[in-house]
CSV table of C-alpha atoms in Angstrom, one decimal:
chain,number,residue,atom,x,y,z
A,284,UNK,CA,17.0,103.1,-105.2
A,285,UNK,CA,15.3,99.9,-104.0
A,286,UNK,CA,14.1,98.4,-107.3
A,287,UNK,CA,12.0,95.8,-105.5
A,288,UNK,CA,9.5,98.3,-104.3
A,289,UNK,CA,7.4,100.9,-106.2
A,290,UNK,CA,8.5,104.6,-106.1
A,291,UNK,CA,6.1,105.7,-103.4
A,292,UNK,CA,2.8,104.4,-105.1
A,293,UNK,CA,-0.5,105.6,-103.6
A,294,UNK,CA,-1.9,103.1,-101.1
A,295,UNK,CA,-5.5,103.5,-102.1
A,296,UNK,CA,-6.3,105.7,-105.2
A,297,UNK,CA,-9.6,107.4,-104.5
A,298,UNK,CA,-10.7,107.3,-108.1
A,299,UNK,CA,-9.7,105.7,-111.4
A,300,UNK,CA,-6.6,107.3,-112.8
A,301,UNK,CA,-6.4,107.4,-116.6
A,302,UNK,CA,-3.3,106.5,-118.6
A,303,UNK,CA,-1.9,107.8,-121.9
A,304,UNK,CA,-0.5,105.4,-124.5
A,305,UNK,CA,2.8,106.3,-126.1
A,306,UNK,CA,2.0,109.3,-128.2
A,307,UNK,CA,-0.5,112.3,-128.6
A,308,UNK,CA,-2.6,113.1,-131.6
A,309,UNK,CA,-0.8,116.4,-131.9
A,310,UNK,CA,3.0,116.7,-132.1
A,311,UNK,CA,3.6,117.1,-128.4
A,312,UNK,CA,4.8,113.5,-127.9
A,313,UNK,CA,6.5,111.8,-130.9
A,314,UNK,CA,9.4,109.4,-131.0
A,315,UNK,CA,12.0,108.8,-133.7
A,316,UNK,CA,12.7,105.4,-135.3
A,317,UNK,CA,15.1,103.6,-137.6
A,318,UNK,CA,14.7,100.3,-139.5
A,319,UNK,CA,17.2,97.5,-139.1
A,320,UNK,CA,17.7,97.5,-142.9
A,321,UNK,CA,18.8,101.1,-143.0
A,322,UNK,CA,21.0,100.7,-139.9
A,323,UNK,CA,22.8,97.7,-141.4
A,324,UNK,CA,23.8,99.8,-144.4
A,325,UNK,CA,25.8,102.1,-142.2
A,326,UNK,CA,29.5,101.8,-141.4
A,327,UNK,CA,30.3,100.9,-137.8
A,328,UNK,CA,31.2,104.4,-136.7
A,329,UNK,CA,28.2,105.8,-138.4
A,330,UNK,CA,26.0,103.2,-136.7
A,331,UNK,CA,27.2,104.4,-133.3
A,332,UNK,CA,26.7,108.1,-134.2
A,333,UNK,CA,23.2,107.5,-135.6
A,334,UNK,CA,22.0,105.5,-132.6
A,335,UNK,CA,23.5,108.0,-130.2
A,336,UNK,CA,21.6,110.9,-131.8
A,337,UNK,CA,18.4,108.8,-131.9
A,338,UNK,CA,18.6,107.6,-128.3
A,339,UNK,CA,19.3,111.1,-127.0
A,340,UNK,CA,16.4,112.5,-129.0
A,341,UNK,CA,14.0,109.8,-127.7
A,342,UNK,CA,15.1,110.2,-124.2
A,343,UNK,CA,14.4,113.9,-124.4
A,344,UNK,CA,11.0,113.0,-125.8
A,345,UNK,CA,10.4,110.6,-123.0
A,346,UNK,CA,11.2,113.5,-120.5
A,347,UNK,CA,8.8,115.7,-122.5
A,348,UNK,CA,6.1,113.0,-122.2
A,349,UNK,CA,6.5,112.9,-118.5
A,350,UNK,CA,6.2,116.7,-118.4
A,351,UNK,CA,3.1,116.5,-120.6
A,352,UNK,CA,1.5,114.0,-118.3
A,353,UNK,CA,2.3,116.1,-115.3
A,354,UNK,CA,0.8,119.2,-116.9
A,355,UNK,CA,-2.4,117.4,-117.8
A,356,UNK,CA,-2.8,115.5,-114.6
A,357,UNK,CA,-2.1,112.1,-116.2
A,358,UNK,CA,-0.4,109.8,-113.8
A,359,UNK,CA,0.1,106.7,-116.0
A,360,UNK,CA,2.1,106.6,-119.1
A,361,UNK,CA,2.8,103.6,-121.5
A,362,UNK,CA,6.1,104.2,-123.0
A,363,UNK,CA,6.7,103.1,-126.6
A,364,UNK,CA,8.1,99.6,-127.1
A,365,UNK,CA,10.6,101.1,-129.6
A,366,UNK,CA,12.1,103.7,-127.4
A,367,UNK,CA,15.7,102.6,-128.1
A,368,UNK,CA,15.7,100.7,-131.4
A,369,UNK,CA,18.5,98.1,-131.7
A,370,UNK,CA,19.6,98.5,-128.1
A,371,UNK,CA,20.2,94.8,-128.0
A,372,UNK,CA,22.9,95.1,-130.6
A,373,UNK,CA,26.5,95.4,-129.3
A,374,UNK,CA,26.6,99.0,-130.7
A,375,UNK,CA,23.3,99.9,-129.2
A,376,UNK,CA,24.3,98.4,-125.8
A,377,UNK,CA,27.4,100.6,-125.7
A,378,UNK,CA,25.5,103.7,-126.6
A,379,UNK,CA,22.9,103.0,-124.0
A,380,UNK,CA,25.4,102.2,-121.3
A,381,UNK,CA,27.1,105.6,-122.0
A,382,UNK,CA,23.8,107.3,-121.4
A,383,UNK,CA,23.1,105.5,-118.1
A,384,UNK,CA,23.3,108.6,-115.9
A,385,UNK,CA,20.8,110.4,-118.2
A,386,UNK,CA,18.4,107.6,-118.1
A,387,UNK,CA,18.5,107.5,-114.3
A,388,UNK,CA,17.8,111.3,-114.2
A,389,UNK,CA,14.7,110.8,-116.5
A,390,UNK,CA,13.5,107.9,-114.3
A,391,UNK,CA,13.8,110.2,-111.2
A,392,UNK,CA,11.6,112.7,-113.0
A,393,UNK,CA,8.9,110.0,-113.4
A,394,UNK,CA,9.1,109.5,-109.6
A,395,UNK,CA,9.1,113.2,-108.9
A,396,UNK,CA,6.2,113.9,-111.2
A,397,UNK,CA,4.3,110.8,-109.8
A,398,UNK,CA,3.9,109.3,-113.2
A,399,UNK,CA,3.6,105.5,-113.3
A,400,UNK,CA,5.5,104.1,-116.3
A,401,UNK,CA,4.6,100.8,-117.9
A,402,UNK,CA,5.2,99.1,-121.3
A,403,UNK,CA,3.5,96.7,-123.6
A,404,UNK,CA,6.0,94.9,-125.8
A,405,UNK,CA,4.9,94.2,-129.4
A,406,UNK,CA,2.9,91.2,-130.8
A,407,UNK,CA,6.1,89.4,-131.8
A,408,UNK,CA,6.7,88.5,-128.2
A,409,UNK,CA,5.2,85.0,-127.9
A,410,UNK,CA,6.2,83.1,-124.7
A,411,UNK,CA,3.9,80.2,-125.5
A,412,UNK,CA,5.1,79.6,-129.0
A,413,UNK,CA,5.6,76.0,-130.3
A,414,UNK,CA,8.9,77.1,-131.8
A,415,UNK,CA,11.9,77.3,-129.3
A,416,UNK,CA,13.6,79.9,-131.3
A,417,UNK,CA,10.6,82.2,-131.1
A,418,UNK,CA,10.5,81.7,-127.3
A,419,UNK,CA,14.2,82.5,-127.1
A,420,UNK,CA,13.8,85.7,-129.1
A,421,UNK,CA,10.8,86.7,-127.1
A,422,UNK,CA,12.7,86.4,-123.8
A,423,UNK,CA,15.5,88.4,-125.3
A,424,UNK,CA,13.1,91.2,-126.2
A,425,UNK,CA,11.6,91.1,-122.8
A,426,UNK,CA,15.2,91.3,-121.3
A,427,UNK,CA,15.8,94.4,-123.5
A,428,UNK,CA,12.7,96.1,-122.1
A,429,UNK,CA,13.6,95.2,-118.5
A,430,UNK,CA,17.2,96.5,-119.0
A,431,UNK,CA,15.8,99.9,-120.1
A,432,UNK,CA,13.5,99.9,-117.0
A,433,UNK,CA,16.5,99.1,-114.8
A,434,UNK,CA,18.5,101.9,-116.3
A,435,UNK,CA,15.6,104.3,-115.7
A,436,UNK,CA,15.7,103.1,-112.1
A,437,UNK,CA,12.1,101.9,-112.3
A,438,UNK,CA,11.2,99.3,-109.7
A,439,UNK,CA,11.4,95.6,-110.3
A,440,UNK,CA,7.7,95.1,-109.6
A,441,UNK,CA,4.4,95.2,-111.5
A,442,UNK,CA,4.2,98.8,-110.5
A,443,UNK,CA,6.3,99.2,-113.6
A,444,UNK,CA,4.5,96.5,-115.6
A,445,UNK,CA,5.7,94.8,-118.7
A,446,UNK,CA,2.4,93.7,-120.2
A,447,UNK,CA,2.0,90.7,-122.6
A,448,UNK,CA,-0.8,88.7,-124.1
A,449,UNK,CA,-0.8,84.9,-123.7
A,450,UNK,CA,0.4,84.3,-127.3
A,451,UNK,CA,-0.3,81.0,-129.0
A,452,UNK,CA,-3.5,79.4,-127.9
A,453,UNK,CA,-4.0,76.1,-126.2
A,454,UNK,CA,-0.5,76.2,-124.7
A,455,UNK,CA,-1.1,77.4,-121.2
A,456,UNK,CA,1.2,74.8,-119.7
A,457,UNK,CA,4.1,76.1,-121.9
A,458,UNK,CA,3.2,79.7,-121.0
A,459,UNK,CA,3.3,78.9,-117.3
A,460,UNK,CA,6.5,77.0,-117.6
A,461,UNK,CA,8.3,79.8,-119.5
A,462,UNK,CA,6.9,82.5,-117.1
A,463,UNK,CA,8.5,80.6,-114.2
A,464,UNK,CA,11.9,80.5,-116.0
A,465,UNK,CA,12.1,84.2,-116.9
A,466,UNK,CA,15.0,86.3,-115.6
A,467,UNK,CA,14.2,88.2,-112.5
A,468,UNK,CA,14.3,91.6,-114.1
A,469,UNK,CA,11.4,90.5,-116.4
A,470,UNK,CA,9.6,88.1,-114.1
A,471,UNK,CA,9.2,90.6,-111.4
A,472,UNK,CA,7.5,93.1,-113.7
A,473,UNK,CA,5.5,90.8,-115.9
A,474,UNK,CA,1.7,91.2,-116.2
A,475,UNK,CA,-0.6,89.2,-118.5
A,476,UNK,CA,-3.6,90.4,-120.5
A,477,UNK,CA,-6.5,88.5,-122.0
A,478,UNK,CA,-7.2,88.9,-125.7
A,479,UNK,CA,-10.1,88.4,-128.1
A,480,UNK,CA,-8.6,85.4,-130.0
A,481,UNK,CA,-6.2,83.0,-128.2
A,482,UNK,CA,-6.7,83.4,-124.5
A,483,UNK,CA,-10.0,84.3,-122.8
A,484,UNK,CA,-10.0,86.3,-119.6
A,485,UNK,CA,-10.7,83.2,-117.6
A,486,UNK,CA,-7.8,81.3,-119.2
A,487,UNK,CA,-5.4,84.1,-118.5
A,488,UNK,CA,-6.7,84.4,-115.0
A,489,UNK,CA,-5.9,80.7,-114.4
A,490,UNK,CA,-2.4,81.2,-115.7
A,491,UNK,CA,-1.9,84.3,-113.5
A,492,UNK,CA,-3.1,82.4,-110.4
A,493,UNK,CA,-0.9,79.4,-111.1
A,494,UNK,CA,2.2,81.6,-111.7
A,495,UNK,CA,1.6,84.4,-109.3
A,496,UNK,CA,1.4,86.9,-112.1
A,497,UNK,CA,-0.8,90.0,-112.1
A,498,UNK,CA,-3.6,90.1,-114.6
A,499,UNK,CA,-4.5,93.2,-116.7
A,500,UNK,CA,-8.1,92.7,-117.5
A,501,UNK,CA,-9.4,94.2,-120.9
A,502,UNK,CA,-13.2,94.3,-120.9
A,503,UNK,CA,-13.3,95.0,-124.7
A,504,UNK,CA,-11.3,91.9,-125.5
A,505,UNK,CA,-13.5,89.9,-123.1
A,506,UNK,CA,-16.7,91.1,-124.8
A,507,UNK,CA,-15.4,90.2,-128.2
A,508,UNK,CA,-14.1,86.8,-127.2
A,509,UNK,CA,-17.3,85.8,-125.4
A,510,UNK,CA,-19.7,87.3,-127.9
A,511,UNK,CA,-21.3,89.6,-125.3
A,512,UNK,CA,-23.6,92.6,-126.0
A,513,UNK,CA,-22.7,94.9,-123.1
A,514,UNK,CA,-19.9,95.9,-120.7
A,515,UNK,CA,-22.6,95.3,-118.0
A,516,UNK,CA,-22.6,91.5,-118.4
A,517,UNK,CA,-22.1,90.1,-114.8
A,518,UNK,CA,-18.8,88.4,-115.9
A,519,UNK,CA,-17.2,91.8,-116.4
A,520,UNK,CA,-17.6,92.7,-112.8
A,521,UNK,CA,-16.6,89.3,-111.7
A,522,UNK,CA,-13.4,89.4,-113.7
A,523,UNK,CA,-12.5,92.9,-112.5
A,524,UNK,CA,-12.7,91.7,-108.9
A,525,UNK,CA,-10.9,88.3,-109.7
A,526,UNK,CA,-8.1,90.1,-111.5
A,527,UNK,CA,-7.6,92.6,-108.6
A,528,UNK,CA,-6.8,89.7,-106.4
A,529,UNK,CA,-3.8,88.7,-108.6
A,530,UNK,CA,-1.9,92.0,-107.9
A,531,UNK,CA,0.5,92.1,-105.0
A,532,UNK,CA,-1.1,95.3,-103.9
A,533,UNK,CA,-4.8,95.8,-105.1
A,534,UNK,CA,-4.1,99.5,-105.4
A,535,UNK,CA,-1.8,98.7,-108.3
A,536,UNK,CA,-4.5,97.0,-110.4
A,537,UNK,CA,-4.4,98.1,-114.0
A,538,UNK,CA,-7.2,97.5,-116.5
A,539,UNK,CA,-7.5,98.5,-120.2
A,540,UNK,CA,-10.3,100.4,-121.7
A,541,UNK,CA,-11.3,100.7,-125.3
A,542,UNK,CA,-14.4,100.9,-127.5
A,543,UNK,CA,-15.0,99.3,-130.9
A,544,UNK,CA,-15.1,101.6,-133.9
A,545,UNK,CA,-18.5,100.5,-135.2
A,546,UNK,CA,-19.9,98.6,-132.2
A,547,UNK,CA,-19.0,96.9,-129.0
A,548,UNK,CA,-17.7,93.7,-130.7
A,549,UNK,CA,-15.6,95.6,-133.3
A,550,UNK,CA,-11.9,94.9,-132.4
A,551,UNK,CA,-10.8,98.1,-134.0
A,552,UNK,CA,-10.3,100.9,-131.5
A,553,UNK,CA,-12.6,103.9,-131.8
A,554,UNK,CA,-11.4,107.5,-131.8
A,555,UNK,CA,-13.0,108.4,-128.4
A,556,UNK,CA,-14.4,106.4,-125.5
A,557,UNK,CA,-18.2,106.8,-125.2
A,558,UNK,CA,-18.9,103.9,-122.9
A,559,UNK,CA,-17.1,102.2,-120.0
A,560,UNK,CA,-18.0,99.3,-117.6
A,561,UNK,CA,-19.5,100.4,-114.4
A,562,UNK,CA,-17.3,97.7,-112.8
A,563,UNK,CA,-14.4,100.0,-113.6
A,564,UNK,CA,-15.7,102.6,-111.1
A,565,UNK,CA,-13.3,101.3,-108.4
A,566,UNK,CA,-10.4,100.2,-110.5
A,567,UNK,CA,-7.4,102.4,-109.5
A,568,UNK,CA,-5.6,102.5,-112.9
A,569,UNK,CA,-7.2,102.6,-116.4
A,570,UNK,CA,-5.1,102.6,-119.6
A,571,UNK,CA,-7.1,104.4,-122.3
A,572,UNK,CA,-6.6,102.6,-125.6
A,573,UNK,CA,-8.2,104.9,-128.2
A,574,UNK,CA,-7.1,106.5,-131.4
A,575,UNK,CA,-7.9,110.0,-130.0
A,576,UNK,CA,-5.1,109.5,-127.3
A,577,UNK,CA,-5.2,112.7,-125.1
A,578,UNK,CA,-8.5,113.9,-126.6
A,579,UNK,CA,-10.0,110.6,-125.6
A,580,UNK,CA,-8.8,111.1,-122.0
A,581,UNK,CA,-10.3,114.5,-121.9
A,582,UNK,CA,-13.7,113.4,-123.2
A,583,UNK,CA,-13.7,110.4,-120.9
A,584,UNK,CA,-13.1,112.7,-117.9
A,585,UNK,CA,-16.1,114.8,-119.1
A,586,UNK,CA,-18.5,111.8,-119.2
A,587,UNK,CA,-17.0,109.9,-116.3
A,588,UNK,CA,-16.8,112.4,-113.4
A,589,UNK,CA,-14.9,110.0,-111.0
A,590,UNK,CA,-12.1,109.5,-113.4
A,591,UNK,CA,-8.9,111.5,-112.9
C-alpha cells in the first residue's frame, strides 16, 4: 500500500460527514486498559501474556468499531489514544510486532468500509514545552501513535490525522521548530487544533501556515477564547475558510463540533448538539465531540438535514 496517499478518499464530499469519538454510550464500543503500576508488578512472562491478551481484545474492539460505523453510516472514527497501552515498552513492542498481520487486516477493513481513521493524542503531548524532557517524551508518544497507524497500513498523510493542540502558550516559535523536526511518520500526519486557553484560532492558523500543517478548526474553542456570543460571528466563517486552505486537499478538511453544557461559552461538553455554525454547512468532515456520542450524531442528523 502506498502510505503517502489516502485510501481512496472522496474528492468532493457532497455534505458534512459526521465522526464518532472513541466509544459509544452503550456497550457496543468499549476498550480495555491497564495501568503502568499494575503492569510493573507483573513478572516478565506475565507482562507479555497480559499485554498480548489486552492488545488482541482491543484490536477486536477496533474492528467492531469499524463495523459499527459502517452499519450506522459513520465514515469518520477517532480511535482511542490508549488503544495499545505500553506499546512503547520493549515487551509491548514485541507483542505488537507479532500482531502485525492482524493489524494490517483491520486497517484494510477501514479502507473497505470507507471509514476514515484519525487520533487525538492526550493532553500530556506538549511539543511547545519549555522543558526539553517533556518535548522528547511528547515526540516519543507521537511516534508510538504513528507506528500503530503504520502497522494498520493507514496512509502517511493528514487523511489519517494525528491531531494536537498547540501546548504551552506564547511559544509559537518553539512549536514551529519542533514540528519541522518531527519524524516523517508523525510529521506527514500531523494536524494542529486551536484551543480556548493557550492558542487562539488565529495563532494556530499562523503556525499551520508557517509549517505547512493542516489546521483543525474548533468553533467552540474559538467562541470561548474570544468571548463571543454566537457561532454566527463573522470570524467563524472566516476561520473555516482560512483553515480549509491549510489542507493539502480541501476535501480532507476536518473541523470539531461541540456545544457547552450550560451555554455557548461553557467549556464542558454537552450531552447532545443543539446548535452548529452555519459556516460548517460546506465542511466535508465534522468530528462530533459530545457526551452523547452516537446519540448526539443521530440527533444532529435530525436537526441538520445536510449532515451525513
